Tab-separated table of C-alpha atoms in Angstrom:
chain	number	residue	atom	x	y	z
A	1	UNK	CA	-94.878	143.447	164.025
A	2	UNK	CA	-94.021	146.377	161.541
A	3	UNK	CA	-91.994	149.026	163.873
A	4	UNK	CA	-92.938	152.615	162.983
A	5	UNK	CA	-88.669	153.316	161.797
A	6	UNK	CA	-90.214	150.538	159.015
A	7	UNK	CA	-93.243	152.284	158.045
A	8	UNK	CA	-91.141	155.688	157.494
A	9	UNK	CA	-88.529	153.370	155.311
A	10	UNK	CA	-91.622	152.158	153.381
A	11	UNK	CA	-93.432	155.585	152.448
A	12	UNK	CA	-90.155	157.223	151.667
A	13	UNK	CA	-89.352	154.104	148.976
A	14	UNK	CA	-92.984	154.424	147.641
A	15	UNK	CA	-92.767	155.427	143.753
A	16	UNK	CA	-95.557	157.803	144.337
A	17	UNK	CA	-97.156	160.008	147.441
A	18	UNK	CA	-100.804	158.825	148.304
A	19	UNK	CA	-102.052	162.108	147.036
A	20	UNK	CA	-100.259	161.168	143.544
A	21	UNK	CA	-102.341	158.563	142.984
A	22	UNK	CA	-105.741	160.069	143.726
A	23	UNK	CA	-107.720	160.927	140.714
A	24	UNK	CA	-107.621	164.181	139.655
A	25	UNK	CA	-111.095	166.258	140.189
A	26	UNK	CA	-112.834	167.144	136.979
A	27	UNK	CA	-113.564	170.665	136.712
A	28	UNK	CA	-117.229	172.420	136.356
A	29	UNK	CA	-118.059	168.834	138.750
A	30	UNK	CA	-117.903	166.716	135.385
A	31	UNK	CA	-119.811	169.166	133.070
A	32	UNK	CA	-119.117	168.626	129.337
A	33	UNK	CA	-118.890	171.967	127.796
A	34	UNK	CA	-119.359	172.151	123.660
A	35	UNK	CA	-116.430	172.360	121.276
A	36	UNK	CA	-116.080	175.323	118.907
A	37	UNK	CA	-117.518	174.330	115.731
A	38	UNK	CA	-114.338	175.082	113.183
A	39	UNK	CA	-116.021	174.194	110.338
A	40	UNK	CA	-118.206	177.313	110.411
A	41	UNK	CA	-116.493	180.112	110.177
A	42	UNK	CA	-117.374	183.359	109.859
A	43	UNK	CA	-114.929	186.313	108.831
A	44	UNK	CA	-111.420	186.055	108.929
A	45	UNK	CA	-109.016	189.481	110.220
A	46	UNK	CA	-105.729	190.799	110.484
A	47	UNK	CA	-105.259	193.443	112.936
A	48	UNK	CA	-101.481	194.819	114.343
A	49	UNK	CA	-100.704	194.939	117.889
A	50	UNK	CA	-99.278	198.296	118.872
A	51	UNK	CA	-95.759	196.775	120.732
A	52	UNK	CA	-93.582	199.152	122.286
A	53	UNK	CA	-90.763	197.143	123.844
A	54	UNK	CA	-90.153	199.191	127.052
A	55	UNK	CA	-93.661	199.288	128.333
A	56	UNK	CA	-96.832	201.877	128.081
A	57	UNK	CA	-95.992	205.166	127.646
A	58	UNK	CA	-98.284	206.935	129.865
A	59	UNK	CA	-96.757	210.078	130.922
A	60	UNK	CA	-96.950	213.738	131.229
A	61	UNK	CA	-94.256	215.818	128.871
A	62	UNK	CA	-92.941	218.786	130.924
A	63	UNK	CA	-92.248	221.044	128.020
A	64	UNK	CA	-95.480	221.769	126.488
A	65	UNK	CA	-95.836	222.618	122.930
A	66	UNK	CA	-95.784	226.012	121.652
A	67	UNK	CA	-99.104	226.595	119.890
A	68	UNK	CA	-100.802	229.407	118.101
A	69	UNK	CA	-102.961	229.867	120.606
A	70	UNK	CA	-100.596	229.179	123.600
A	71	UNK	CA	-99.030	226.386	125.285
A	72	UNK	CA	-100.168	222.861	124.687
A	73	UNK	CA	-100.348	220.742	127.511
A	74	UNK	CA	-99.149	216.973	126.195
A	75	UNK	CA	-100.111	213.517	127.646
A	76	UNK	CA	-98.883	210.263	126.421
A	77	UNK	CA	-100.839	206.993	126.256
A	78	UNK	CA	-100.192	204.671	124.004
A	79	UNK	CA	-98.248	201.146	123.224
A	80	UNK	CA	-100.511	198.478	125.003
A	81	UNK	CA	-99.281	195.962	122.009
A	82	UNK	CA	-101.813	192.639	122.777
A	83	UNK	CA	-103.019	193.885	126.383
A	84	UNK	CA	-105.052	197.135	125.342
A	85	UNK	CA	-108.461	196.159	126.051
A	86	UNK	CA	-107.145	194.861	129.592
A	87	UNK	CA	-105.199	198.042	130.219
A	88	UNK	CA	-107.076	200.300	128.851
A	89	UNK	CA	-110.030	201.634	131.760
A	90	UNK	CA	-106.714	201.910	134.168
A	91	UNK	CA	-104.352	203.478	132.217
A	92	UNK	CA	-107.807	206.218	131.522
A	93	UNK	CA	-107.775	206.296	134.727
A	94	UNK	CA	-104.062	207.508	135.460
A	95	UNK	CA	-104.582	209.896	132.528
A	96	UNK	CA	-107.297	211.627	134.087
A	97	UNK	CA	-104.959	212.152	137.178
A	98	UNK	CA	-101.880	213.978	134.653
A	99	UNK	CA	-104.730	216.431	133.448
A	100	UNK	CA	-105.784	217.227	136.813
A	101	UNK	CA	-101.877	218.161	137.446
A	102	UNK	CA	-102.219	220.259	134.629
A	103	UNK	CA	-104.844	221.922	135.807
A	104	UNK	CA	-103.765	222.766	138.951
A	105	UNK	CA	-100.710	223.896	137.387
A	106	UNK	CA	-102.931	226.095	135.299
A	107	UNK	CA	-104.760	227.279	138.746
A	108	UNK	CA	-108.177	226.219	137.049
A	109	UNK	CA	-111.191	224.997	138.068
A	110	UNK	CA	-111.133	222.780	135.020
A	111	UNK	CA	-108.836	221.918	131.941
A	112	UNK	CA	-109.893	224.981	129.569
A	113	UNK	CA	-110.752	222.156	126.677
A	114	UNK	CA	-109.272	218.874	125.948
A	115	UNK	CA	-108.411	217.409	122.890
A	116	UNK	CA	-108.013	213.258	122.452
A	117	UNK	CA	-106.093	211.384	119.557
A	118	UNK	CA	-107.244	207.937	118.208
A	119	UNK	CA	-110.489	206.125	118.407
A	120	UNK	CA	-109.433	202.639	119.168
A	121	UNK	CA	-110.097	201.223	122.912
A	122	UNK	CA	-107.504	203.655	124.355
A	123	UNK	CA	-108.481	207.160	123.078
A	124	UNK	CA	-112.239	206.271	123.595
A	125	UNK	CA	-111.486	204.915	127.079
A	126	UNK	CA	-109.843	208.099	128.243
A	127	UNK	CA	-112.168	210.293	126.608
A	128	UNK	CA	-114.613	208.600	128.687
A	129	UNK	CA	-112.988	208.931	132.110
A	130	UNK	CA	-112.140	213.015	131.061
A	131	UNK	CA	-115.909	212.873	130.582
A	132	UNK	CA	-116.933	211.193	133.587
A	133	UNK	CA	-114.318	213.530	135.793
A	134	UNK	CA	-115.071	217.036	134.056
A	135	UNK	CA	-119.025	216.307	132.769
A	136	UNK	CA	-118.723	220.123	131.057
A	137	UNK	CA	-115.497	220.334	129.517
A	138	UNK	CA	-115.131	220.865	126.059
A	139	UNK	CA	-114.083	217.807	124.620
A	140	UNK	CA	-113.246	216.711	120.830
A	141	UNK	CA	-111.679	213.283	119.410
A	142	UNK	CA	-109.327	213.624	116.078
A	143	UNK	CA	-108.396	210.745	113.944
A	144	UNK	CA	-107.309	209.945	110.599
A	145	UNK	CA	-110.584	208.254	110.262
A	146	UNK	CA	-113.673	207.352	112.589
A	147	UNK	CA	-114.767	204.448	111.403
A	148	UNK	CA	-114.102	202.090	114.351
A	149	UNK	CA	-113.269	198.833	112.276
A	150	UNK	CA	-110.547	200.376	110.318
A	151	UNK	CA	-109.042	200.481	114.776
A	152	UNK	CA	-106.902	197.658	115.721
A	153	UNK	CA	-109.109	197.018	119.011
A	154	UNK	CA	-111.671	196.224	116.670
A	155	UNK	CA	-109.712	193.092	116.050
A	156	UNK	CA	-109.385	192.047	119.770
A	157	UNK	CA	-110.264	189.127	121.473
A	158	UNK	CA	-111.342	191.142	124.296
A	159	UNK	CA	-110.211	188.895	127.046
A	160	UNK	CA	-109.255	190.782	130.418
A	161	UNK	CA	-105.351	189.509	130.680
A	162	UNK	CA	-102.014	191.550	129.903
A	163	UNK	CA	-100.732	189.498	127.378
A	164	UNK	CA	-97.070	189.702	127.351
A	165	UNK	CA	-96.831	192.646	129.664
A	166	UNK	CA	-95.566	190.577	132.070
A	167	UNK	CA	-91.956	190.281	129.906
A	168	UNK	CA	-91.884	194.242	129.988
A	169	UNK	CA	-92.603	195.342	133.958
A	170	UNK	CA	-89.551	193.634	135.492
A	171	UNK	CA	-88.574	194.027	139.015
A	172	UNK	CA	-90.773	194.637	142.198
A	173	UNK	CA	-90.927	198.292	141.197
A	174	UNK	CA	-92.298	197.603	137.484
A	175	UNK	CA	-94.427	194.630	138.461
A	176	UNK	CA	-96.322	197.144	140.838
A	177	UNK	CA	-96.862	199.573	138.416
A	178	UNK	CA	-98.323	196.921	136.146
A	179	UNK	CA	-100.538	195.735	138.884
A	180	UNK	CA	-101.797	199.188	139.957
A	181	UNK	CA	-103.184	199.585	136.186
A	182	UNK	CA	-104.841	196.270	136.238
A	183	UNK	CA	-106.079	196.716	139.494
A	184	UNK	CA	-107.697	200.368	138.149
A	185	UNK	CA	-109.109	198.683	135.193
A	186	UNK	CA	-110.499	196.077	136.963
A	187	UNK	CA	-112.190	198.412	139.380
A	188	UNK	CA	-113.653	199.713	135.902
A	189	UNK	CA	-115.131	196.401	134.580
A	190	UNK	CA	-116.645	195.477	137.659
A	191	UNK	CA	-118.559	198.807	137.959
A	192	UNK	CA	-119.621	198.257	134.325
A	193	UNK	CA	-120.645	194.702	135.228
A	194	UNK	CA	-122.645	195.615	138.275
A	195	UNK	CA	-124.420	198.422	136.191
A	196	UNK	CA	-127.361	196.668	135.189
A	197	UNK	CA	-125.780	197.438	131.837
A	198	UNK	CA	-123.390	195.219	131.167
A	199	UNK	CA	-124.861	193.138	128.283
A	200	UNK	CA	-124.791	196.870	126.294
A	201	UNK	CA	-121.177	197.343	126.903
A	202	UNK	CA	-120.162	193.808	126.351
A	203	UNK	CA	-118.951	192.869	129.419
A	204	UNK	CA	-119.006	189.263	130.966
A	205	UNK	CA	-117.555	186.985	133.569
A	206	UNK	CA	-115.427	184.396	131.642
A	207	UNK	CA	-113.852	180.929	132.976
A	208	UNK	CA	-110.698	180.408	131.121
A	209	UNK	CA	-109.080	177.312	130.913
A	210	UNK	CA	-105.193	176.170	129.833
A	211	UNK	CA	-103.416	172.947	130.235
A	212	UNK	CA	-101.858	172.447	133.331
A	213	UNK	CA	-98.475	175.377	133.307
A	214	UNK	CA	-97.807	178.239	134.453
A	215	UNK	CA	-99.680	181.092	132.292
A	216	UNK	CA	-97.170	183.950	133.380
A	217	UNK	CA	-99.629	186.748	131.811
A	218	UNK	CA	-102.131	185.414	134.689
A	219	UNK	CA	-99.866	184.380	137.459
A	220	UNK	CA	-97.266	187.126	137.052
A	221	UNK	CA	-98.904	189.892	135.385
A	222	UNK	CA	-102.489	189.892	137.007
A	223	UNK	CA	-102.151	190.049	141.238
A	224	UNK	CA	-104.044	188.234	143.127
A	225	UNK	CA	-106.876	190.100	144.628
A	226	UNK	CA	-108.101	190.408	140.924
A	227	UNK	CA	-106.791	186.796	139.389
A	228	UNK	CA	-107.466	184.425	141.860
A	229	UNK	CA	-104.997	181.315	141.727
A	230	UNK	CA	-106.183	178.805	139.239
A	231	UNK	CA	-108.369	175.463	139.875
A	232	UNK	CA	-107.022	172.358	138.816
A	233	UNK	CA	-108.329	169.398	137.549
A	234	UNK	CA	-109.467	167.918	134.143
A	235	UNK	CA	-110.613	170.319	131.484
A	236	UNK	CA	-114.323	170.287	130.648
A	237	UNK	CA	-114.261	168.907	127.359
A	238	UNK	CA	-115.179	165.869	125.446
A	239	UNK	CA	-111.822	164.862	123.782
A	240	UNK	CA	-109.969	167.741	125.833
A	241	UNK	CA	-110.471	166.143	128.907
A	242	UNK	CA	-106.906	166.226	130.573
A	243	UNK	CA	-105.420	167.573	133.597
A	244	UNK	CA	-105.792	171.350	133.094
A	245	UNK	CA	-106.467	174.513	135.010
A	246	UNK	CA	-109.159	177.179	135.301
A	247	UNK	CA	-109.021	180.559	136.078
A	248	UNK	CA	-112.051	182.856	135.895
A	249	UNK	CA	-111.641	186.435	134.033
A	250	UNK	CA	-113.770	188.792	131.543
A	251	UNK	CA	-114.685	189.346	128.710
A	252	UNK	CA	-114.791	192.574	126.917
A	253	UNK	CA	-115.763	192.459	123.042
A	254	UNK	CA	-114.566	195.779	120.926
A	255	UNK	CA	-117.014	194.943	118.562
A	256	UNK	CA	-119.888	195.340	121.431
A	257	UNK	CA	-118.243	198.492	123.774
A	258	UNK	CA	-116.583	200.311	121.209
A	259	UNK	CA	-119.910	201.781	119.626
A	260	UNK	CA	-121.249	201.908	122.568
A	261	UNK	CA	-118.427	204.360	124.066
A	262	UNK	CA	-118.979	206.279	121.389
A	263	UNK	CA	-122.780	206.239	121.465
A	264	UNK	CA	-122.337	207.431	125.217
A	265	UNK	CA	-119.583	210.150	124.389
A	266	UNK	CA	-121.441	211.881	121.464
A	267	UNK	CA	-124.461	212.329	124.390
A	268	UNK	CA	-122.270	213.822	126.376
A	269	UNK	CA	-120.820	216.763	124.139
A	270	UNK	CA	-118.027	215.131	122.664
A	271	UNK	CA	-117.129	216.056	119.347
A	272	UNK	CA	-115.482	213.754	116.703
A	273	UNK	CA	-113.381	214.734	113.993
A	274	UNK	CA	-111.905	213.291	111.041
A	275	UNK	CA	-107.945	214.553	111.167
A	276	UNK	CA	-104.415	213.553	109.998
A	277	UNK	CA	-101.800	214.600	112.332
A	278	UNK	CA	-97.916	213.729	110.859
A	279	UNK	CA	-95.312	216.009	113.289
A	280	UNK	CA	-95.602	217.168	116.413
A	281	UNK	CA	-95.997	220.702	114.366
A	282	UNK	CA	-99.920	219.234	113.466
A	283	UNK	CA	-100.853	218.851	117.031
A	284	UNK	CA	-99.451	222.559	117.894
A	285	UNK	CA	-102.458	223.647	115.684
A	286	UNK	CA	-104.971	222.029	117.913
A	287	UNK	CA	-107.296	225.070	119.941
A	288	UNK	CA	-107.362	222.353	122.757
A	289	UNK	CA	-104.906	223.750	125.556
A	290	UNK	CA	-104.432	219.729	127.126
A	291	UNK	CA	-103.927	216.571	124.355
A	292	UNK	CA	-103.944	213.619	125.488
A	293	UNK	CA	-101.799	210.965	122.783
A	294	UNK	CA	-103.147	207.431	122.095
A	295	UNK	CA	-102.264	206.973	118.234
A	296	UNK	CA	-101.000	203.697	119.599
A	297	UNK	CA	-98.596	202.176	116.436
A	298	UNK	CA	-99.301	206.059	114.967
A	299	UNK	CA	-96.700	207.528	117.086
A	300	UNK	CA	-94.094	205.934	116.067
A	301	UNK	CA	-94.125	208.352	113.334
A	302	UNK	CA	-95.653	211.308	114.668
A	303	UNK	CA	-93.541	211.316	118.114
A	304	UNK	CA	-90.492	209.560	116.809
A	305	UNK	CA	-90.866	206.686	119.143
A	306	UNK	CA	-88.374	203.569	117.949
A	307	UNK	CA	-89.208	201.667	120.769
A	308	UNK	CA	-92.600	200.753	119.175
A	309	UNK	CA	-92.863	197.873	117.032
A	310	UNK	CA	-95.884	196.806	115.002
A	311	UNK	CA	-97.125	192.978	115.927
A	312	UNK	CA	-99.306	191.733	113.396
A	313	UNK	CA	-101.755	188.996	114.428
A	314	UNK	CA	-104.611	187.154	112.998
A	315	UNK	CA	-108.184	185.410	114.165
A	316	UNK	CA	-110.771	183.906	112.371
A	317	UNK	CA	-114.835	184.739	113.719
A	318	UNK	CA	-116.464	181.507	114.101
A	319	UNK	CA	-120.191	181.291	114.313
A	320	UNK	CA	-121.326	180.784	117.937
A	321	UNK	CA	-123.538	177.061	117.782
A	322	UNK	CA	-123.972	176.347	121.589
A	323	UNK	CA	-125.267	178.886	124.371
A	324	UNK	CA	-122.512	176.709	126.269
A	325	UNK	CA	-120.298	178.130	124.376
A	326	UNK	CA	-119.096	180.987	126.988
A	327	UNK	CA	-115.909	180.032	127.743
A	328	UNK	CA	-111.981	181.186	127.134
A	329	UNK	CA	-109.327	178.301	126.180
A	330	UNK	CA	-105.575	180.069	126.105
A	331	UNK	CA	-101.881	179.404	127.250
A	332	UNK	CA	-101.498	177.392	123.709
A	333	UNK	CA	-100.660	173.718	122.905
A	334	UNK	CA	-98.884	171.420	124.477
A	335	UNK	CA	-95.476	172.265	122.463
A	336	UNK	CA	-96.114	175.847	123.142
A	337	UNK	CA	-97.696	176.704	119.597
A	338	UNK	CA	-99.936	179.974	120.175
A	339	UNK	CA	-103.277	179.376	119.931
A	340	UNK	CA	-106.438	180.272	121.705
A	341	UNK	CA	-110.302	180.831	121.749
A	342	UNK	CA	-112.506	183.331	122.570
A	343	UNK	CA	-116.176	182.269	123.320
A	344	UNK	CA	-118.146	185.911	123.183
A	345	UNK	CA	-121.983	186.783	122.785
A	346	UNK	CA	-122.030	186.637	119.084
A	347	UNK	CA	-118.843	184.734	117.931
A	348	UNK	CA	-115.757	182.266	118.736
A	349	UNK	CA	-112.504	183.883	118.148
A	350	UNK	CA	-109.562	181.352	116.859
A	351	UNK	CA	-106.536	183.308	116.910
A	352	UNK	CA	-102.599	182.643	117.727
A	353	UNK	CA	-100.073	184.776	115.330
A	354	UNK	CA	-97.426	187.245	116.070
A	355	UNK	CA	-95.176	188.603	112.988
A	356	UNK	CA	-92.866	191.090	114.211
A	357	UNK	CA	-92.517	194.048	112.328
A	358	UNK	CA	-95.509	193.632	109.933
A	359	UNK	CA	-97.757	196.590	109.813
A	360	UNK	CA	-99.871	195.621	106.522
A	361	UNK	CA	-103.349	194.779	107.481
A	362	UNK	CA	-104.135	193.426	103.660
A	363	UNK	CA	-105.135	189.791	103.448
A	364	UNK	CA	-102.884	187.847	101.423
A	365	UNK	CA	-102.821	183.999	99.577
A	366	UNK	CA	-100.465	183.250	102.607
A	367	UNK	CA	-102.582	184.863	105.349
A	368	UNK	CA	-105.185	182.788	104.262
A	369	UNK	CA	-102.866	179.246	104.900
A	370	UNK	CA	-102.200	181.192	108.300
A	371	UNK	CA	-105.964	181.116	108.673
A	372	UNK	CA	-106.364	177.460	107.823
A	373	UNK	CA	-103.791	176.545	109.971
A	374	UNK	CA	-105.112	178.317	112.861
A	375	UNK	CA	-108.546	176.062	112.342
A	376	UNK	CA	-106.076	172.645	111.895
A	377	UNK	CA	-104.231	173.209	115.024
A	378	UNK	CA	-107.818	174.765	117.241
A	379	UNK	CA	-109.355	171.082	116.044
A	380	UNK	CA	-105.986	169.644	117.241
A	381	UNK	CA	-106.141	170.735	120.479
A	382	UNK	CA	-110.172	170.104	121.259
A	383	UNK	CA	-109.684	166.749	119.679
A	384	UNK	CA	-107.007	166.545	122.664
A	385	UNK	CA	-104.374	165.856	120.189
A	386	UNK	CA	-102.355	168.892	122.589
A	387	UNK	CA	-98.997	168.707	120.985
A	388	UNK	CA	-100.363	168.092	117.306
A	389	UNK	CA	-100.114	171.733	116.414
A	390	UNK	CA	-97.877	173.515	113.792
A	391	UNK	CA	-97.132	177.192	114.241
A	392	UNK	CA	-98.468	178.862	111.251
């Protein structure tokens, strides 16, 4: 007779716990979801990644600028580096709570006029939440030029996640603040989503899936309430098929919201204009009594800001060849070589670069091995060769 002192002995000298040894659940219940087809690609881009190494600046300047038609009431917002498109509908949001300061400071009914800098995701996000707060406020949007593909959020992935924020907003104090703009910008997408319109502003529900590690962006940098923990179990793929895990996000393509922003804005009264601005001296020209910043890698130069640092990235468009094909893959190989894809309405995005301090956006002979290699090491991986990949 086996005492129960013997059966303790046993399980503690077992190599493995019973729940070891079950078989891992496959995700989407065994569903085989298509591979990206990386012989068909598309366009290839280089955009750079407005990184400012101590966080957002998203502030209010006390001392406004003295301009020739009176003070000038500045806002900051700009330095997202790879998590614009995530941050972008929250950090509106806070922006639209600075003017309001100014105008009660002002003791106003309304901000007199507002002028917005930059047409990328950020300056067309805020101008859309002025909008939406103040429907008859004169309004106008300056930049250096307003065609929307020569913006680096044209070059976006689009995926809602704060890529590398995490590494900036430090502490419990910082980590909140982080989480109270997500929060706010998901509050944003969700609204969009449940419009009725979300196909016109490109806005989906996305499943993302990584191998099975931590993805800090997601597990740090998102809270919970809006990033649920991940499932685990093995990826939905034919060769990819390992133990991975899945957490469910959105999508938001530039390509698709960007003119459509605009589209909405230019309804609503707001002006665009074509205009260089090179010292804070420019921007004391402005009529507008409130400007709101969001030059993004611009201000390094305009404001003097050394903490920003140009990221310069790359992704090659494949064509879309599956409706299945709605899916994120991120968190990078297996030896921690970036690389992920972007399933979207129209495209797959293959992208995985960072070169620091780069700010030229012209392709190049060795861009184009970058390019290639991206393709080698997104085959790598969905062939489930996961630590095959080379960093380009």
């Amino acid at each position: 007779m086996i005492t129960r002192r013997q059966l303790l002995i046993a399980g503690a000298t077992m190599p493995f716990a019973p729940d070891a040894l079950a078989k891992p659940k496959n995700l989407r219940g065994g569903e085989i979801l298509p591979d990206p087809t990386f012989a068909k690609p598309k366009d290839y881009l280089v955009g750079v990644r407005p990184y400012r190494k101590t966080g957002v600046r998203l502030e209010r300047v006390d001392a406004p600028l003295k301009g020739a038609n009176g003070d000038i009431h500045l806002v900051h917002n700009y330095g997202h580096g790879g998590a614009g498109v995530t941050l972008s509908w929250g950090c509106a949001s806070v922006v639209v709570d600075h003017v309001d300061a100014i105008r009660q400071k002002l003791n106003v009914e309304a901000p007199p006029a507002i002028a917005v800098l930059g047409t990328g995701i950020i300056g067309l996000t805020t101008a859309t939440e002025l909008r939406r707060r103040w429907p008859k406020v004169p309004i106008t949007i300056y930049a250096k030029s307003l065609d929307l593909k020569r913006t680096v959020s044209w070059v976006a992935g689009g995926q809602f996640e704060p890529s590398g924020m995490h590494r900036l907003y430090k502490g419990r104090e910082r980590r909140k603040e982080l989480h109270d703009l997500v929060r706010r910008s998901a509050k944003r997408v969700i609204e969009l989503q449940n419009s009725g319109k979300r196909h016109d502003y490109g806005v989906a529900v996305r499943k993302n899936y990584a191998l099975d590690r931590k993805l800090a962006a997601f597990e740090v940098g998102m809270p919970r309430d809006v990033v649920a923990k991940p499932r685990r179990g093995n990826l939905p793929f034919a060769n990819l098929n390992i133990r991975g895990r899945e957490y469910q996000t959105w999508l938001m393509t530039p390509m698709i919201l960007m003119p459509k922003l605009v589209e909405d804005l230019k309804a609503s009264g707001v002006k665009f204009v074509e205009r260089s601005f090179s010292t804070p001296a420019d921007v004391a020209k402005l009529s507008e009594s409130v400007v709101v910043n969001c030059t993004g890698l611009g201000s390094r130069e305009l404001f003097s800001d050394g903490a920003l640092i140009p990221q310069r990235g790359h992704n090659v468009l494949l064509e879309k060849t599956d409706p299945k094909q709605f899916y994120f893959f991120s968190g990078g190989c297996e030896n921690w070589v970036i690389a992920y894809v972007f399933c979207r309405q129209n495209d797959v995005v293959v992208g995985g670069t960072i070169q620091k301090g780069r700010d030229d956006v012209k392709i190049t002979p060795e861009d184009k091995k970058v390019f290639a290699q991206l393709l080698t090491n997104g085959r790598a991986l969905f062939d489930g060769k996961v630590s095959a990949c080379v960093r380009p």
